[in-house]
XYZ file of C-alpha atoms in Angstrom:
672
model
C 107.473 84.943 93.769
C 108.664 87.867 91.769
C 109.238 91.538 92.161
C 106.971 94.499 91.703
C 106.887 98.228 91.886
C 106.457 99.330 95.463
C 103.063 100.559 96.576
C 104.130 104.155 96.503
C 102.617 107.375 97.753
C 103.209 109.179 94.490
C 103.987 112.840 94.168
C 101.174 114.767 92.594
C 100.799 115.112 88.866
C 101.547 118.574 87.574
C 101.305 118.098 83.826
C 101.306 120.920 81.342
C 97.822 122.371 81.370
C 98.380 123.369 77.758
C 100.806 120.752 76.343
C 103.133 121.636 73.481
C 104.484 118.176 72.691
C 102.431 117.965 69.507
C 104.888 120.542 68.153
C 108.319 119.595 66.827
C 111.126 120.690 69.155
C 112.656 124.136 68.866
C 111.573 127.744 68.475
C 111.311 127.580 64.696
C 108.457 125.078 64.906
C 106.671 127.308 67.410
C 107.156 130.334 65.149
C 105.601 128.486 62.215
C 102.446 127.607 64.146
C 101.966 130.701 66.297
C 99.442 133.200 64.946
C 100.555 135.795 67.476
C 104.306 135.886 66.951
C 104.124 139.455 65.601
C 102.558 140.598 68.869
C 105.509 139.437 70.961
C 108.084 142.182 70.164
C 105.840 145.107 71.194
C 104.845 143.268 74.387
C 108.455 142.688 75.402
C 109.382 146.228 74.477
C 106.620 147.755 76.613
C 107.528 145.433 79.500
C 110.684 147.571 79.908
C 108.932 150.905 79.291
C 109.312 153.866 81.660
C 105.538 154.302 81.513
C 103.879 152.101 84.183
C 100.682 151.941 82.105
C 102.641 150.285 79.299
C 104.329 147.852 81.689
C 100.946 146.908 83.139
C 99.530 146.474 79.635
C 102.419 144.207 78.659
C 101.983 141.946 81.713
C 98.267 141.513 81.050
C 98.971 140.933 77.355
C 101.231 137.962 78.195
C 98.364 136.293 80.062
C 96.061 136.790 77.101
C 98.239 135.676 74.211
C 99.348 132.418 75.871
C 95.754 131.332 76.520
C 95.483 127.802 75.082
C 98.389 128.675 72.786
C 101.509 126.565 73.486
C 103.326 127.859 70.377
C 103.203 131.440 71.583
C 104.115 130.397 75.123
C 107.189 128.614 73.822
C 108.218 131.652 71.778
C 107.837 133.926 74.797
C 109.939 131.543 76.886
C 112.615 131.724 74.222
C 112.613 135.516 74.636
C 113.182 135.229 78.423
C 109.680 136.382 79.320
C 109.986 134.513 82.632
C 113.064 136.478 83.669
C 111.535 139.769 82.580
C 108.301 139.133 84.499
C 110.246 138.131 87.629
C 111.931 141.543 87.458
C 108.503 143.172 87.282
C 107.605 141.539 90.629
C 109.804 144.233 92.181
C 108.261 147.039 90.126
C 107.656 150.396 91.798
C 104.018 150.356 90.649
C 101.768 148.029 92.606
C 99.407 147.330 89.708
C 102.324 146.194 87.562
C 103.381 143.771 90.309
C 99.838 142.379 90.529
C 99.619 141.765 86.784
C 103.176 140.398 86.538
C 102.298 137.891 89.270
C 99.166 136.953 87.341
C 101.135 136.375 84.140
C 103.716 134.209 85.940
C 100.914 132.259 87.614
C 99.332 131.474 84.258
C 102.689 130.519 82.769
C 103.577 128.082 85.563
C 100.134 126.455 85.509
C 100.048 126.109 81.729
C 103.698 125.074 81.417
C 103.945 122.529 84.244
C 107.166 121.337 85.877
C 109.512 122.487 83.120
C 108.434 126.091 83.285
C 108.286 126.041 87.090
C 111.847 124.754 87.064
C 112.891 127.698 84.906
C 111.159 130.089 87.315
C 112.948 128.552 90.297
C 116.337 128.678 88.559
C 115.746 132.385 87.841
C 115.163 132.981 91.563
C 111.451 133.769 91.498
C 111.160 132.775 95.162
C 113.152 135.806 96.353
C 110.578 138.410 95.236
C 107.670 136.066 96.028
C 108.727 135.832 99.680
C 108.869 139.626 99.936
C 105.279 139.832 98.689
C 103.896 137.659 101.500
C 104.061 140.395 104.202
C 102.482 142.871 101.777
C 99.595 140.459 101.108
C 99.234 139.767 104.841
C 98.976 143.507 105.568
C 96.400 144.031 102.808
C 94.488 141.005 104.078
C 94.364 142.490 107.573
C 93.015 145.791 106.212
C 90.433 144.014 104.106
C 89.203 141.723 106.878
C 88.896 144.616 109.340
C 86.364 146.360 107.087
C 86.004 145.074 103.511
C 83.885 148.013 102.365
C 86.245 150.690 103.598
C 89.483 148.918 102.706
C 91.636 150.786 100.155
C 91.128 149.726 96.559
C 94.758 148.613 96.443
C 94.141 146.263 99.372
C 91.159 144.696 97.616
C 93.161 144.190 94.427
C 95.979 142.531 96.358
C 93.573 140.223 98.202
C 91.533 139.327 95.136
C 94.296 139.013 92.555
C 97.848 139.047 93.891
C 97.151 136.649 96.757
C 95.773 133.966 94.452
C 98.674 134.349 92.004
C 101.442 134.287 94.624
C 99.964 131.354 96.564
C 99.440 129.392 93.337
C 103.100 129.893 92.417
C 104.217 128.661 95.841
C 101.988 125.611 95.339
C 103.325 124.832 91.850
C 106.955 125.433 92.822
C 106.560 123.144 95.852
C 105.889 120.288 93.437
C 108.813 121.118 91.161
C 111.771 119.871 93.174
C 112.991 119.216 96.693
C 115.298 122.213 96.387
C 112.354 124.501 95.747
C 110.352 122.838 98.527
C 113.163 123.324 101.049
C 113.407 127.005 100.141
C 109.642 127.425 100.506
C 109.735 125.688 103.905
C 111.961 128.510 105.124
C 109.250 131.049 104.272
C 107.004 129.743 107.105
C 103.855 129.857 104.982
C 101.547 127.704 107.119
C 100.107 130.483 109.336
C 99.717 132.718 106.281
C 97.827 130.046 104.349
C 95.665 128.993 107.296
C 94.469 132.580 107.596
C 92.714 132.267 104.224
C 90.910 129.143 105.415
C 89.877 130.717 108.702
C 88.261 133.682 106.947
C 87.037 131.707 103.938
C 83.515 133.145 104.182
C 84.838 136.697 103.730
C 87.471 136.094 101.050
C 87.389 135.271 97.332
C 87.011 131.508 96.953
C 89.766 131.296 94.335
C 92.377 132.540 96.818
C 90.994 130.287 99.571
C 91.127 127.255 97.265
C 94.706 128.096 96.247
C 95.707 128.357 99.919
C 94.097 124.969 100.627
C 95.843 123.459 97.611
C 99.191 124.847 98.742
C 98.684 123.441 102.255
C 97.807 120.055 100.821
C 100.990 119.990 98.738
C 103.206 121.303 101.550
C 101.993 118.573 103.917
C 102.596 115.770 101.420
C 105.558 113.915 102.955
C 107.127 117.191 104.113
C 107.827 117.037 107.897
C 108.412 120.782 108.563
C 104.945 121.794 107.353
C 103.276 118.606 108.560
C 104.488 118.975 112.149
C 103.614 122.661 112.326
C 100.087 121.971 111.144
C 99.320 118.805 113.101
C 100.505 120.137 116.469
C 98.403 123.307 116.363
C 94.876 122.546 117.548
C 93.372 125.681 115.998
C 94.779 124.750 112.598
C 93.399 121.215 112.691
C 90.036 122.566 113.849
C 89.793 124.705 110.723
C 90.581 121.747 108.476
C 88.110 119.549 110.348
C 85.373 122.163 109.978
C 85.880 122.342 106.210
C 86.066 118.544 105.858
C 82.752 118.240 107.718
C 81.033 120.826 105.530
C 78.337 119.984 102.992
C 78.786 122.100 99.841
C 75.871 122.393 97.437
C 75.677 119.841 94.635
C 76.652 122.447 92.022
C 79.368 124.074 94.163
C 82.460 122.667 92.444
C 84.909 124.953 94.230
C 83.298 124.187 97.604
C 83.647 120.465 96.926
C 87.275 120.949 95.885
C 87.948 122.803 99.128
C 86.436 119.934 101.122
C 88.539 117.353 99.262
C 91.690 119.416 99.869
C 90.962 119.761 103.589
C 90.298 116.025 103.810
C 93.530 115.233 101.970
C 95.497 117.551 104.237
C 94.013 115.928 107.355
C 95.127 112.592 106.024
C 98.612 113.969 105.283
C 99.061 115.101 108.890
C 97.402 112.123 110.604
C 97.618 110.622 113.131
C 96.650 113.756 115.016
C 97.991 114.275 118.549
C 95.739 113.195 121.422
C 93.115 115.692 122.591
C 93.140 117.564 119.275
C 90.008 117.669 117.187
C 89.401 114.431 115.248
C 92.288 112.670 117.035
C 90.006 109.715 117.795
C 88.628 109.533 114.259
C 89.883 107.054 111.666
C 90.539 109.620 108.939
C 90.679 107.103 106.101
C 87.646 105.005 107.016
C 85.396 107.726 108.365
C 86.363 110.774 106.307
C 88.411 110.007 103.184
C 86.655 106.964 101.729
C 83.057 108.108 102.355
C 83.911 111.319 100.503
C 85.913 109.885 97.607
C 83.817 106.867 96.642
C 80.726 108.884 95.591
C 82.960 111.601 94.154
C 84.649 109.182 91.739
C 81.350 107.525 90.846
C 79.689 110.883 90.187
C 81.300 111.615 86.856
C 81.105 110.148 83.364
C 84.194 111.163 81.424
C 82.605 110.458 77.996
C 79.639 112.693 78.866
C 81.862 115.493 80.167
C 84.078 115.264 77.084
C 81.082 115.555 74.799
C 79.740 118.557 76.705
C 83.134 120.238 76.512
C 83.364 119.632 72.777
C 79.922 121.221 72.323
C 81.039 124.280 74.304
C 84.285 124.588 72.338
C 82.379 124.453 69.057
C 79.969 127.067 70.385
C 82.856 129.296 71.405
C 84.518 128.913 68.000
C 81.350 130.073 66.251
C 81.506 133.452 68.018
C 83.804 135.983 66.290
C 86.843 136.760 68.418
C 87.914 140.388 68.367
C 91.387 140.991 69.702
C 93.273 144.215 70.099
C 96.550 144.895 71.778
C 96.429 148.666 71.457
C 96.852 150.673 74.633
C 93.404 152.155 74.059
C 91.935 148.679 74.345
C 93.735 147.112 77.271
C 93.534 143.332 76.951
C 91.139 141.685 79.342
C 92.519 139.923 82.395
C 89.491 138.448 84.111
C 86.363 139.120 82.076
C 85.194 135.762 80.770
C 82.296 134.871 78.531
C 79.568 132.519 79.784
C 81.037 129.768 77.596
C 84.511 130.279 79.040
C 83.084 130.128 82.551
C 81.314 126.842 81.751
C 84.520 125.376 80.371
C 86.368 126.502 83.474
C 83.732 124.856 85.664
C 84.144 121.546 83.826
C 87.923 121.794 84.130
C 87.650 122.458 87.878
C 85.400 119.423 88.201
C 87.910 117.223 86.382
C 90.775 118.514 88.524
C 88.782 117.709 91.656
C 88.411 114.130 90.434
C 92.156 114.043 89.792
C 92.804 115.305 93.317
C 90.537 112.657 94.805
C 92.398 109.963 92.902
C 95.748 111.237 94.146
C 94.556 111.041 97.738
C 93.126 107.563 97.183
C 96.366 106.372 95.568
C 98.231 107.469 98.673
C 95.690 105.672 100.876
C 96.100 102.440 98.919
C 99.880 102.762 99.139
C 99.756 102.403 102.916
C 97.766 99.172 103.021
C 97.741 96.827 104.738
C 98.414 99.235 107.570
C 101.846 98.784 109.154
C 101.929 95.021 108.834
C 104.341 94.960 105.917
C 107.854 95.946 107.019
C 109.800 98.725 105.262
C 111.236 97.574 101.968
C 114.385 98.241 100.023
C 114.226 100.381 96.939
C 115.202 97.455 94.742
C 118.160 98.976 92.993
C 116.684 102.034 91.343
C 118.981 105.014 91.746
C 117.532 108.122 93.324
C 118.493 111.655 92.419
C 120.021 113.269 95.434
C 117.873 116.365 95.210
C 114.735 114.604 94.066
C 114.501 116.983 91.104
C 113.202 114.575 88.510
C 110.498 116.316 86.473
C 107.900 113.620 86.785
C 108.067 113.867 90.527
C 107.917 110.128 91.037
C 110.276 107.366 92.062
C 110.207 104.099 90.198
C 111.281 101.752 92.950
C 110.986 98.038 93.485
C 110.208 96.066 96.581
C 109.881 92.447 97.532
C 106.320 91.231 97.055
C 104.445 88.346 98.604
C 107.244 86.613 100.488
C 106.527 83.739 102.804
C 106.957 86.099 105.747
C 104.288 88.546 104.554
C 101.545 88.693 107.196
C 98.009 87.916 106.191
C 95.595 90.818 106.011
C 91.975 90.154 106.887
C 89.530 90.151 104.012
C 87.550 92.914 105.735
C 90.508 95.275 105.454
C 90.640 94.670 101.716
C 86.944 94.554 100.928
C 86.565 98.192 101.911
C 88.443 99.042 98.714
C 86.853 96.477 96.410
C 83.910 98.742 95.692
C 86.283 101.291 94.152
C 87.384 99.067 91.271
C 84.404 99.739 88.940
C 84.784 103.505 89.316
C 88.521 103.326 88.744
C 88.099 101.179 85.638
C 85.651 103.710 84.194
C 88.136 106.511 84.870
C 90.982 104.869 82.962
C 88.917 104.456 79.777
C 89.986 107.171 77.316
C 87.529 109.547 75.678
C 87.803 111.166 72.245
C 89.545 114.160 73.896
C 92.076 112.155 75.932
C 94.669 111.476 73.249
C 94.634 113.790 70.213
C 96.191 112.344 67.050
C 99.994 112.646 66.968
C 101.075 116.057 65.719
C 97.644 117.606 66.284
C 96.724 120.005 69.089
C 93.757 119.277 71.323
C 90.554 121.212 70.647
C 90.691 122.154 74.351
C 94.155 121.523 75.857
C 93.169 121.982 79.535
C 90.588 119.195 79.202
C 93.047 116.873 77.479
C 95.632 117.561 80.182
C 93.124 116.913 82.980
C 91.827 113.715 81.367
C 95.357 112.394 80.913
C 96.142 113.087 84.567
C 92.921 111.351 85.661
C 93.691 108.257 83.583
C 97.215 108.001 85.037
C 96.065 108.597 88.619
C 93.350 105.971 88.290
C 95.883 103.481 86.931
C 98.299 104.163 89.781
C 95.475 103.738 92.267
C 94.521 100.400 90.708
C 98.157 99.377 90.757
C 98.441 99.962 94.499
C 95.070 98.390 95.161
C 95.979 95.127 93.421
C 99.383 95.018 95.086
C 97.481 95.167 98.362
C 95.349 92.236 97.240
C 98.516 90.326 96.318
C 100.105 90.827 99.721
C 96.883 89.781 101.452
C 97.430 86.177 100.277
C 93.713 85.473 100.576
C 92.035 82.747 98.538
C 89.542 84.095 96.017
C 85.892 83.286 96.253
C 84.104 82.040 93.126
C 82.377 85.411 92.778
C 85.724 87.207 92.926
C 87.228 84.863 90.365
C 84.395 85.596 87.967
C 85.186 89.312 88.224
C 88.814 88.769 87.283
C 88.085 88.222 83.593
C 85.859 91.319 83.556
C 88.565 93.493 85.084
C 91.168 92.119 82.693
C 88.884 92.775 79.729
C 88.210 96.355 80.847
C 91.931 97.060 81.048
C 92.514 95.810 77.530
C 89.527 97.748 76.190
C 91.133 100.941 77.470
C 94.544 99.965 76.107
C 93.084 99.341 72.666
C 91.516 102.811 72.673
C 94.850 104.387 73.607
C 96.596 102.733 70.676
C 99.661 100.597 70.087
C 102.673 102.111 71.908
C 105.063 100.446 69.457
C 103.900 102.722 66.637
C 106.557 105.302 65.838
C 104.101 108.204 66.033
C 102.682 107.295 69.434
C 102.787 110.237 71.836
C 104.503 110.560 75.189
C 101.094 110.495 76.883
C 100.146 107.232 75.180
C 103.401 105.625 76.278
C 102.951 106.834 79.860
C 99.464 105.317 79.905
C 100.814 101.972 78.733
C 103.654 101.998 81.252
C 101.235 102.636 84.111
C 98.807 100.046 82.766
C 101.472 97.324 82.571
C 101.908 97.542 86.342
C 98.159 97.086 86.761
C 98.129 94.147 84.344
C 100.780 92.440 86.427
C 98.903 93.004 89.692
C 95.635 91.742 88.196
C 97.323 88.724 86.638
C 98.818 87.748 90.004
C 95.566 88.177 91.911
C 93.641 86.181 89.298
C 96.417 83.728 88.400
C 94.968 80.660 86.730
C 91.670 82.447 86.089
C 92.535 84.731 83.165
C 92.611 83.044 79.772
C 95.662 84.218 77.801
C 94.595 85.538 74.389
C 97.141 85.016 71.627
C 97.181 88.641 70.444
C 97.639 89.895 74.007
C 100.482 87.490 74.658
C 102.226 88.499 71.442
C 101.854 92.181 72.278
C 103.230 91.724 75.799
C 106.262 89.840 74.460
C 106.828 92.475 71.799
C 106.674 95.251 74.394
C 109.107 93.361 76.580
C 111.574 93.210 73.702
C 111.080 96.936 73.069
C 112.041 97.955 76.612
C 115.750 97.356 76.155
C 116.636 100.424 78.253
C 113.967 100.038 80.931
C 114.517 96.802 82.791
C 111.852 97.659 85.366
C 109.166 97.640 82.678
C 110.554 94.398 81.291
C 110.270 92.815 84.752
C 106.577 93.710 84.929
C 105.879 92.331 81.475
C 107.744 89.097 82.192
C 105.851 88.776 85.462
C 102.533 89.231 83.668
C 103.420 86.588 81.107
C 104.434 84.227 83.915
C 100.957 84.449 85.440
C 99.164 84.041 82.112
C 101.182 80.903 81.410
C 99.641 79.245 84.464
C 96.133 78.956 83.050
C 95.793 75.187 83.169
C 93.846 74.700 79.943
C 95.898 77.070 77.753
C 98.627 74.645 76.692
C 99.455 76.448 73.451
C 99.827 79.828 75.162
C 101.965 78.219 77.826
C 104.305 76.864 75.142
C 104.599 80.287 73.498
C 105.333 82.076 76.772
C 107.776 79.438 78.031
C 109.713 79.589 74.782
C 109.981 83.361 75.153
C 111.110 83.141 78.780
C 113.811 80.632 77.878
C 115.058 83.084 75.230
C 115.609 85.653 78.008
C 117.942 83.362 79.950
C 121.621 84.347 79.674
C 124.071 82.509 77.497
C 127.785 83.165 77.775
C 128.576 86.566 79.290
C 125.401 87.881 80.956
C 124.166 91.449 80.457
C 124.201 93.330 83.771
C 121.831 95.947 82.310
C 119.024 93.370 82.271
C 119.846 91.582 85.503
C 116.377 91.929 87.088
C 114.390 90.827 84.052
C 116.765 87.890 83.576
C 116.247 86.801 87.161
C 112.508 87.301 86.739
C 112.475 85.021 83.675
C 114.358 82.268 85.530
C 112.069 82.572 88.540
C 109.023 82.521 86.265
C 110.014 79.241 84.630
C 110.526 77.653 88.050
C 107.086 78.793 89.207
C 105.287 77.778 86.016
C 106.642 74.244 86.037
C 106.776 73.634 89.786
C 103.747 71.326 89.449
C 104.590 68.447 87.128
C 100.943 67.307 87.164
C 99.688 70.466 85.435
C 98.281 69.789 81.938
C 100.749 72.222 80.337
C 103.761 70.434 81.880
C 103.933 68.456 78.650
C 105.589 71.538 77.139
C 108.384 71.364 79.711
C 109.167 67.784 78.727
C 108.684 67.993 74.967
C 110.376 71.369 74.402
C 113.569 70.633 76.300
C 113.117 73.449 78.803
C 115.159 71.573 81.407
C 118.161 71.743 79.098
C 117.748 75.496 78.704
C 117.691 75.929 82.463
C 120.798 73.767 82.878
C 122.670 75.888 80.322
C 121.660 79.057 82.189
C 122.982 78.038 85.614
C 126.567 79.190 85.163
C 125.712 82.481 83.390
C 123.211 83.259 86.171
C 125.911 82.572 88.757
C 128.118 85.117 86.976
C 125.205 87.547 86.761
C 124.584 87.337 90.512
C 128.301 87.681 91.328
C 128.356 90.853 89.239
C 125.623 92.619 91.206
C 127.053 95.680 92.929
C 125.794 95.741 96.516
C 126.949 99.343 96.945
C 124.371 100.600 94.496
C 120.994 101.680 95.882
C 118.990 98.480 96.346
C 122.007 96.356 95.535
C 121.900 94.399 98.779
C 118.273 93.349 98.237
C 118.891 92.543 94.568
C 121.940 90.460 95.469
C 119.921 88.543 98.050
C 117.150 87.915 95.571
C 119.616 86.852 92.883
C 121.266 84.355 95.212
C 117.879 82.970 96.176
C 116.840 82.464 92.542
C 120.229 80.931 91.704
C 119.835 78.414 94.523
C 116.202 77.743 93.607
C 117.248 77.081 90.008
C 119.841 74.516 91.038
C 117.388 72.800 93.393
C 114.641 72.867 90.750
C 116.866 71.194 88.170
C 117.756 68.474 90.668
C 114.071 67.961 91.461
C 112.984 67.734 87.824
C 115.777 65.295 87.032
C 114.759 63.135 89.963
C 111.252 62.775 88.503
C 112.677 61.047 85.421
C 109.724 62.197 83.298
């Protein structure tokens, strides 16, 4: 019984690499905390200079002063630095164009979806598309004879190519509007070229091309069909996926993961193409990802990063923005290179989790029919900043086919690694109002935690739909999994606290879905702890404007109430569920959670021989259900079938209404 979030193939996370949400809103707050605000006016002034050397200097200076500095980035945004840099992409001097592209690249990576959205709205794609032929020409010159290629060609291949491709990648994740515009640029052959000649080209540009291909083939038919139907393209991807990078080759490993993810995006491959007979998930994806996820200890990495940051802080930093001392653009200290290597490693883990989440979203194979979106409205253009849809689907109906245990056991070994990846470290959630000591690490850790939670969510929904009986060994693991989840939640902190951050709340929201899935799979096994029950009820009350979250919390409580020996907890939960039943005029804003509460009470007390059934008789729950019949009838009549998911919700509401009436008749007939 019950509803759940659909096992979804989520859009990728593109969080701010250098978050600014520890700052109060507005430019004044940024001005108070920025130590470089006095450097901004001369930079903007020289950006418009008639001297190309000054324009070049200004573009490079932007990249330098925003480094790990969200206050200064916000101030520059307020001064329209994005629009000014986009203009410089059409500059008459090639070096200015290269450095303007580099500055925009750094801005869109550090600023995430919001800044990418600003870039798209200011028409950055128009000049970017004109740069593609120029890069292709320089690439041809360079590949023909790298040593004799003009210096300008080398600079374009080594610097501009990486920046332009990275912007296409980031903008592809921003909105469907941006993605549709990028589809018209026919980038696939251009990007594949970097993979074909990967041994001769800078690895950063090759990795960016692979990343862009991976994003473009994520549920995007134009790019997917072009790639999957060209045998030479799939051969290149297959070759990379089959490669064996050295243990310390982080970028090589990332490239392999990207190629593997892209192969999965475009599978099944047409007959007679390379790897067409291979089970991509079983033979390529899982054997790569399982050891990858198990290979990292987030606490150890966090400690190593903190040591490096402290080491870096102990070295005097000498900065100069004079034209005689042009700010550096790519010269990095050994410590900075080590930090970058750790960040790349974390992002590779994040990428692996995203691929695995998509894999889990498709299980069990095609046995489960397509499902309605459950009533959640979709934005027509798909431009929501978080890039995800929060949709509902029917779960575990009587018609759901049974999946063999062998299909599910292949994912069971992932649970320990995923649980370790959701546990926060001391760098994951800085105190409210305080910046991270290394924002890129904090951003990457937060993305890893969320991806791991979403993967667990899909994995347990798969276990729910399998409808397999648990073995004793599996039951014993249920309490361990439940305890690990709560250990992580305790480290994140109470989301009800006024000062809790957006990241903490997002963690909790993702974790609640996992709690529900685990509680269903291990129903009757998990012992409900009083403090956990109270917290779940309190959270449910707090989500007055998010009925989907309330549904998940009510569903979790329903499962906890069915632990046979926990009579006191059952009484507490049942009393709370009865309080959610409508009285008088029902609230259409909470229609799904109301229906969930009614359904929960029916399920909990469907067995009158259960030890906790004494609560049903002594606490007058039957009377509460009787009083709710007419309001629930009104609630169901008020469901608008024309809304997205309305037909499915109406059907479910009618089913619960009828079940409630039948349940009341049954309980009365028992005369207990």
